[in-house]
Amino acid sequence: MSSPVDRYFELVDQNQQKFIEALREVVAIPSVSSDASRRGEVVRMGEWLQARWEALGATCKRVDPGKQDLHGVELDLPPVILGQYGNDSSKKTVLVYGHYDVQPALLEDGWDTDPFTLVETADGRLVGRGSTDDKGPVLGWLLCAETHKQAGLEFPVNLKFCFEGMEESGSEGLDEIIVAEADKWFKGTDVVCISDNYWLGTKKPCLTHGLRGVSYFHLEISGPGADLHSGVFGGTVHEPMVDLVHLLATLVDSSGRIKVAGIYDQVMEETEAEEQSYEGLEFSHAALAGDLKRDVIIHADERATLKHRWRIPTLSIHGVEGAFYAPGDKTVIPARVRGKFSLRTVPNMEPARVAELVTAHLNAEFGKLGSKNVMRVIETHGGRWWYSSPKHPNFVAAARATERVYGVTPDLTREGGSIPVTLTFEENLGVNVLLLPMGAADDGAHSINEKLDRRNYICGIKLLGAYLHEIAVTDLTVPA
Ligand SMILES: C[C@H](N)C(=O)N[C@@H](Cc1c[nH]cn1)C(=O)O
Ligand SMILES: [Zn+2]
Ligand SMILES: [Zn+2]
């Protein structure tokens, strides 16, 4: 007779098409958290999840985190959906977190197909915004529970869940909810699992034990009271855009080095054990250059690239609000512009110190310009880095589950991106947190043509289930 896990795997295989249809349904909800006009869709997505979990028998609690000021528009923050599925005191309790909001996506950004219509390509890519980040994994937990119930398979653990709709916009309001619910809704949690990042390559699965933090800034330059004709006023007034371009250029050089004094001072020293952890990882510049569609890699070797993704702070410039960007030639001097940039932070950087250093740098550089314009530096959102040991039994259980599904020992990785609430869970619940990614390195999260491979989706649903079965039989006591 086959084991419950083998039976579960068979059912996942049999239900593949149904699972893809479910992904199609959620991708079609354009839950873009940064777009005020889509806020209703974000809420609809949260309600969709709640309804489906409740239909399965979960107890849910919708928490509305309050209001948000988005470019002067007051908006309701989307709900955080808390849930409890199963409440058997003889079982372990696993808390899973995910987000149901997505990054913006427009066909004219360069997508080959409508971003909110899931398309399956002949080579098995499930293309659509949110497929890998993070709707596929969020759906994975639900489909895992539904599959167990439909087949009459005993669910191995009590599952608690926390799904938010603001992760792509700074997780506003969530930290406070986690703190408030730590001894209430989240009481009894044994371990936390988050599926919201990606493999290092495209073939070998991994478990992730670190994330970078993010400190996001707007740099606003205000000049004349209205946009001006450049033929009449060019060369006679201080132009906000000229000041902004100068200032942005002082932040980082072309080889990625941050030029803000003091920014590297808090970076943790590298240990011998850490140096060794780069050995044998599935990561190559050849594959990375392929994913990038052009070899634009700065660093000479793979190890240096990984260090700049995992353990060294970086600064990226994202865009300019208020600047002319449409096709055609408009001869305008914009009156007010906002440059947007962020720093990815690493152990042991303090966000408050980062903001202090960045502001001091920009004040000094702006002073050198002798401009009569007005400069403002605004830190719009921040999230802390997270770094943990991969030796905890939670990771051991996940490694066993990975071996069962993929037949290989997973790589142990850190993630260059940020999931701000990871540390909040760890600190407030006092339990181990594991990152168990579903998608691959070439999925194009946040980019055009985002996809999740059918293989990763289906094996990922198996992996989430296998992990819960492994946790059920794992002694979670940390060895001394
Ligand atoms: C890794 C995760 N899937 C992700 O994409 N996180 C975002 C979080 C964020 C922070 N500010 C805006 N979004 C990221 O790393 O950019
Ligand atoms: Zn995500
Ligand atoms: Zn994301």
mmCIF file of C-alpha atoms in Angstrom, residues 39-257:
data_model
loop_
_atom_site.group_PDB
_atom_site.id
_atom_site.type_symbol
_atom_site.label_atom_id
_atom_site.label_comp_id
_atom_site.label_asym_id
_atom_site.label_seq_id
_atom_site.Cartn_x
_atom_site.Cartn_y
_atom_site.Cartn_z
ATOM 1 C CA ARG A 39 -7.137 48.665 -4.742
ATOM 2 C CA GLY A 40 -10.583 47.068 -5.186
ATOM 3 C CA GLU A 41 -8.911 44.188 -7.047
ATOM 4 C CA VAL A 42 -6.425 43.662 -4.232
ATOM 5 C CA VAL A 43 -9.312 43.418 -1.771
ATOM 6 C CA ARG A 44 -11.166 41.054 -4.150
ATOM 7 C CA MET A 45 -8.113 38.788 -4.228
ATOM 8 C CA GLY A 46 -7.959 38.672 -0.425
ATOM 9 C CA GLU A 47 -11.672 37.881 -0.269
ATOM 10 C CA TRP A 48 -11.227 35.139 -2.879
ATOM 11 C CA LEU A 49 -8.641 33.439 -0.694
ATOM 12 C CA GLN A 50 -10.709 33.780 2.457
ATOM 13 C CA ALA A 51 -13.818 32.338 0.773
ATOM 14 C CA ARG A 52 -11.936 29.358 -0.622
ATOM 15 C CA TRP A 53 -10.258 28.522 2.694
ATOM 16 C CA GLU A 54 -13.568 28.887 4.532
ATOM 17 C CA ALA A 55 -15.250 26.570 2.034
ATOM 18 C CA LEU A 56 -12.622 24.000 3.003
ATOM 19 C CA GLY A 57 -13.451 24.376 6.677
ATOM 20 C CA ALA A 58 -10.760 26.827 7.823
ATOM 21 C CA THR A 59 -11.579 29.485 10.383
ATOM 22 C CA CYS A 60 -10.561 32.885 9.048
ATOM 23 C CA LYS A 61 -10.247 36.318 10.518
ATOM 24 C CA ARG A 62 -10.089 39.350 8.264
ATOM 25 C CA VAL A 63 -8.000 42.131 9.765
ATOM 26 C CA ASP A 64 -8.225 45.552 8.143
ATOM 27 C CA PRO A 65 -4.961 47.374 8.888
ATOM 28 C CA GLY A 66 -6.414 50.888 8.423
ATOM 29 C CA LYS A 67 -5.805 53.658 5.926
ATOM 30 C CA GLN A 68 -2.987 54.587 3.571
ATOM 31 C CA ASP A 69 -2.135 57.890 1.940
ATOM 32 C CA LEU A 70 -1.155 57.052 -1.658
ATOM 33 C CA HIS A 71 -0.131 60.219 -3.539
ATOM 34 C CA GLY A 72 -2.648 62.295 -1.601
ATOM 35 C CA VAL A 73 -5.460 59.741 -2.043
ATOM 36 C CA GLU A 74 -6.674 58.128 1.179
ATOM 37 C CA LEU A 75 -7.185 54.422 0.651
ATOM 38 C CA ASP A 76 -8.222 51.470 2.812
ATOM 39 C CA LEU A 77 -5.301 49.096 3.207
ATOM 40 C CA PRO A 78 -6.184 45.622 1.858
ATOM 41 C CA PRO A 79 -7.116 43.005 4.449
ATOM 42 C CA VAL A 80 -4.700 40.643 6.120
ATOM 43 C CA ILE A 81 -6.314 37.202 6.013
ATOM 44 C CA LEU A 82 -5.497 35.146 9.093
ATOM 45 C CA GLY A 83 -6.581 31.536 9.146
ATOM 46 C CA GLN A 84 -6.517 28.326 11.113
ATOM 47 C CA TYR A 85 -6.989 24.951 9.447
ATOM 48 C CA GLY A 86 -7.167 22.096 11.930
ATOM 49 C CA ASN A 87 -6.826 22.318 15.687
ATOM 50 C CA ASP A 88 -5.600 18.996 17.001
ATOM 51 C CA SER A 89 -3.441 19.305 20.113
ATOM 52 C CA SER A 90 -1.546 16.139 19.183
ATOM 53 C CA LYS A 91 -0.275 17.751 15.964
ATOM 54 C CA LYS A 92 2.357 20.384 15.335
ATOM 55 C CA THR A 93 1.299 23.815 14.164
ATOM 56 C CA VAL A 94 2.881 25.395 11.106
ATOM 57 C CA LEU A 95 2.303 29.046 10.233
ATOM 58 C CA VAL A 96 2.580 29.912 6.551
ATOM 59 C CA TYR A 97 2.857 33.425 5.168
ATOM 60 C CA GLY A 98 2.436 34.706 1.617
ATOM 61 C CA HIS A 99 1.222 37.748 -0.276
ATOM 62 C CA TYR A 100 -1.629 38.057 -2.713
ATOM 63 C CA ASP A 101 -0.695 41.449 -4.159
ATOM 64 C CA VAL A 102 1.495 41.769 -7.242
ATOM 65 C CA GLN A 103 3.816 44.224 -8.947
ATOM 66 C CA PRO A 104 2.361 46.519 -11.637
ATOM 67 C CA ALA A 105 2.249 45.137 -15.193
ATOM 68 C CA LEU A 106 1.255 46.735 -18.488
ATOM 69 C CA LEU A 107 1.282 45.136 -21.944
ATOM 70 C CA GLU A 108 3.172 48.199 -23.216
ATOM 71 C CA ASP A 109 6.020 47.510 -20.773
ATOM 72 C CA GLY A 110 7.008 44.784 -23.247
ATOM 73 C CA TRP A 111 4.953 41.761 -22.230
ATOM 74 C CA ASP A 112 4.385 39.303 -25.080
ATOM 75 C CA THR A 113 0.856 38.593 -23.824
ATOM 76 C CA ASP A 114 -1.692 40.255 -21.522
ATOM 77 C CA PRO A 115 -0.060 40.085 -18.044
ATOM 78 C CA PHE A 116 -3.326 39.195 -16.307
ATOM 79 C CA THR A 117 -4.249 36.319 -18.625
ATOM 80 C CA LEU A 118 -2.345 33.155 -17.772
ATOM 81 C CA VAL A 119 -0.776 31.608 -20.862
ATOM 82 C CA GLU A 120 0.849 28.191 -20.925
ATOM 83 C CA THR A 121 3.608 27.973 -23.520
ATOM 84 C CA ALA A 122 4.585 24.818 -25.409
ATOM 85 C CA ASP A 123 7.753 24.520 -23.279
ATOM 86 C CA GLY A 124 5.744 24.493 -20.040
ATOM 87 C CA ARG A 125 5.957 28.089 -18.847
ATOM 88 C CA LEU A 126 2.894 29.463 -17.021
ATOM 89 C CA VAL A 127 3.175 33.143 -17.922
ATOM 90 C CA GLY A 128 1.278 35.830 -16.014
ATOM 91 C CA ARG A 129 1.821 38.517 -13.370
ATOM 92 C CA GLY A 130 2.029 36.952 -9.928
ATOM 93 C CA SER A 131 2.474 33.388 -11.232
ATOM 94 C CA THR A 132 5.718 32.975 -9.270
ATOM 95 C CA ASP A 133 5.515 36.051 -6.975
ATOM 96 C CA ASP A 134 3.515 35.056 -5.029
ATOM 97 C CA LYS A 135 0.208 33.679 -6.263
ATOM 98 C CA GLY A 136 1.539 30.239 -7.308
ATOM 99 C CA PRO A 137 2.983 29.505 -3.849
ATOM 100 C CA VAL A 138 0.011 31.044 -1.950
ATOM 101 C CA LEU A 139 -2.325 28.892 -4.011
ATOM 102 C CA GLY A 140 -0.013 25.921 -3.414
ATOM 103 C CA TRP A 141 -0.850 25.823 0.313
ATOM 104 C CA LEU A 142 -4.584 25.934 -0.449
ATOM 105 C CA LEU A 143 -4.424 23.256 -3.157
ATOM 106 C CA CYS A 144 -2.369 21.061 -0.836
ATOM 107 C CA ALA A 145 -5.076 21.231 1.840
ATOM 108 C CA GLU A 146 -7.914 20.773 -0.687
ATOM 109 C CA THR A 147 -6.227 17.727 -2.200
ATOM 110 C CA HIS A 148 -5.855 16.089 1.214
ATOM 111 C CA LYS A 149 -9.497 16.705 2.041
ATOM 112 C CA GLN A 150 -10.892 15.516 -1.292
ATOM 113 C CA ALA A 151 -8.935 12.255 -1.025
ATOM 114 C CA GLY A 152 -9.764 11.718 2.640
ATOM 115 C CA LEU A 153 -6.064 11.969 3.550
ATOM 116 C CA GLU A 154 -5.341 13.057 7.088
ATOM 117 C CA PHE A 155 -3.832 16.548 7.112
ATOM 118 C CA PRO A 156 -0.529 16.102 8.976
ATOM 119 C CA VAL A 157 -0.376 19.388 10.924
ATOM 120 C CA ASN A 158 -2.495 22.260 12.145
ATOM 121 C CA LEU A 159 -2.014 25.031 9.640
ATOM 122 C CA LYS A 160 -2.174 28.705 10.490
ATOM 123 C CA PHE A 161 -1.859 31.211 7.700
ATOM 124 C CA CYS A 162 -1.263 34.897 7.231
ATOM 125 C CA PHE A 163 -1.782 36.316 3.736
ATOM 126 C CA GLU A 164 -1.254 40.001 3.094
ATOM 127 C CA GLY A 165 -2.014 42.328 0.180
ATOM 128 C CA MET A 166 0.698 44.973 0.643
ATOM 129 C CA GLU A 167 4.005 43.097 0.478
ATOM 130 C CA GLU A 168 5.041 44.703 -2.794
ATOM 131 C CA SER A 169 4.416 48.122 -1.264
ATOM 132 C CA GLY A 170 6.224 47.856 2.054
ATOM 133 C CA SER A 171 3.857 45.566 4.034
ATOM 134 C CA GLU A 172 2.177 48.600 5.556
ATOM 135 C CA GLY A 173 0.263 47.746 8.724
ATOM 136 C CA LEU A 174 1.381 44.123 8.963
ATOM 137 C CA ASP A 175 4.093 44.373 11.628
ATOM 138 C CA GLU A 176 1.571 45.824 14.094
ATOM 139 C CA ILE A 177 -0.863 42.970 13.396
ATOM 140 C CA ILE A 178 1.811 40.319 13.941
ATOM 141 C CA VAL A 179 2.856 41.926 17.229
ATOM 142 C CA ALA A 180 -0.775 42.194 18.390
ATOM 143 C CA GLU A 181 -1.634 38.615 17.391
ATOM 144 C CA ALA A 182 1.596 36.934 18.546
ATOM 145 C CA ASP A 183 -0.047 35.603 21.725
ATOM 146 C CA LYS A 184 -3.515 35.299 20.219
ATOM 147 C CA TRP A 185 -4.023 34.080 16.665
ATOM 148 C CA PHE A 186 -0.417 32.927 16.260
ATOM 149 C CA LYS A 187 -0.217 31.297 19.705
ATOM 150 C CA GLY A 188 0.949 27.705 19.538
ATOM 151 C CA THR A 189 2.942 28.107 16.322
ATOM 152 C CA ASP A 190 5.849 25.648 16.225
ATOM 153 C CA VAL A 191 7.542 26.833 13.033
ATOM 154 C CA VAL A 192 6.986 29.325 10.205
ATOM 155 C CA CYS A 193 7.364 28.609 6.502
ATOM 156 C CA ILE A 194 7.382 31.249 3.751
ATOM 157 C CA SER A 195 7.301 30.357 0.066
ATOM 158 C CA ASP A 196 8.058 33.664 -1.667
ATOM 159 C CA ASN A 197 11.476 33.565 -3.269
ATOM 160 C CA TYR A 198 13.341 31.694 -5.989
ATOM 161 C CA TRP A 199 15.935 29.043 -6.647
ATOM 162 C CA LEU A 200 19.460 30.141 -7.432
ATOM 163 C CA GLY A 201 19.355 28.420 -10.811
ATOM 164 C CA THR A 202 16.750 26.542 -12.808
ATOM 165 C CA LYS A 203 17.427 22.935 -11.913
ATOM 166 C CA LYS A 204 18.325 22.554 -8.271
ATOM 167 C CA PRO A 205 15.911 23.432 -5.457
ATOM 168 C CA CYS A 206 17.098 25.351 -2.429
ATOM 169 C CA LEU A 207 16.240 26.344 1.121
ATOM 170 C CA THR A 208 16.840 29.969 2.035
ATOM 171 C CA HIS A 209 18.112 31.266 5.363
ATOM 172 C CA GLY A 210 18.721 34.965 4.726
ATOM 173 C CA LEU A 211 17.134 38.014 3.119
ATOM 174 C CA ARG A 212 18.343 41.525 2.523
ATOM 175 C CA GLY A 213 16.460 44.470 3.927
ATOM 176 C CA VAL A 214 15.253 47.396 1.853
ATOM 177 C CA SER A 215 15.280 51.142 2.542
ATOM 178 C CA TYR A 216 13.323 53.047 -0.090
ATOM 179 C CA PHE A 217 13.794 56.784 -0.704
ATOM 180 C CA HIS A 218 12.221 59.571 -2.723
ATOM 181 C CA LEU A 219 14.449 62.521 -3.580
ATOM 182 C CA GLU A 220 12.248 65.490 -4.460
ATOM 183 C CA ILE A 221 13.517 68.659 -6.150
ATOM 184 C CA SER A 222 11.053 71.547 -6.437
ATOM 185 C CA GLY A 223 11.784 74.580 -8.565
ATOM 186 C CA PRO A 224 9.467 77.020 -10.356
ATOM 187 C CA GLY A 225 5.752 77.022 -9.632
ATOM 188 C CA ALA A 226 4.908 75.439 -13.012
ATOM 189 C CA ASP A 227 6.551 73.580 -15.903
ATOM 190 C CA LEU A 228 8.461 75.954 -18.200
ATOM 191 C CA HIS A 229 9.354 76.367 -21.882
ATOM 192 C CA SER A 230 13.012 75.352 -22.236
ATOM 193 C CA GLY A 231 13.590 77.769 -25.123
ATOM 194 C CA VAL A 232 12.509 80.687 -22.997
ATOM 195 C CA PHE A 233 13.856 79.597 -19.594
ATOM 196 C CA GLY A 234 16.619 77.038 -20.284
ATOM 197 C CA GLY A 235 19.945 78.294 -18.918
ATOM 198 C CA THR A 236 18.248 81.059 -16.942
ATOM 199 C CA VAL A 237 16.638 79.076 -14.101
ATOM 200 C CA HIS A 238 17.843 76.231 -11.860
ATOM 201 C CA GLU A 239 16.242 73.144 -13.408
ATOM 202 C CA PRO A 240 14.949 70.520 -10.934
ATOM 203 C CA MET A 241 15.701 67.690 -13.343
ATOM 204 C CA VAL A 242 19.321 68.804 -13.793
ATOM 205 C CA ASP A 243 19.816 68.928 -10.017
ATOM 206 C CA LEU A 244 18.180 65.553 -9.619
ATOM 207 C CA VAL A 245 20.301 63.865 -12.281
ATOM 208 C CA HIS A 246 23.462 65.266 -10.649
ATOM 209 C CA LEU A 247 22.403 64.059 -7.217
ATOM 210 C CA LEU A 248 21.365 60.582 -8.362
ATOM 211 C CA ALA A 249 24.744 60.231 -10.061
ATOM 212 C CA THR A 250 26.498 60.878 -6.741
ATOM 213 C CA LEU A 251 24.848 57.851 -5.100
ATOM 214 C CA VAL A 252 26.383 54.922 -6.953
ATOM 215 C CA ASP A 253 29.007 54.326 -9.640
ATOM 216 C CA SER A 254 28.742 52.154 -12.744
ATOM 217 C CA SER A 255 30.411 49.233 -11.030
ATOM 218 C CA GLY A 256 27.715 49.207 -8.353
ATOM 219 C CA ARG A 257 29.783 50.789 -5.585
#
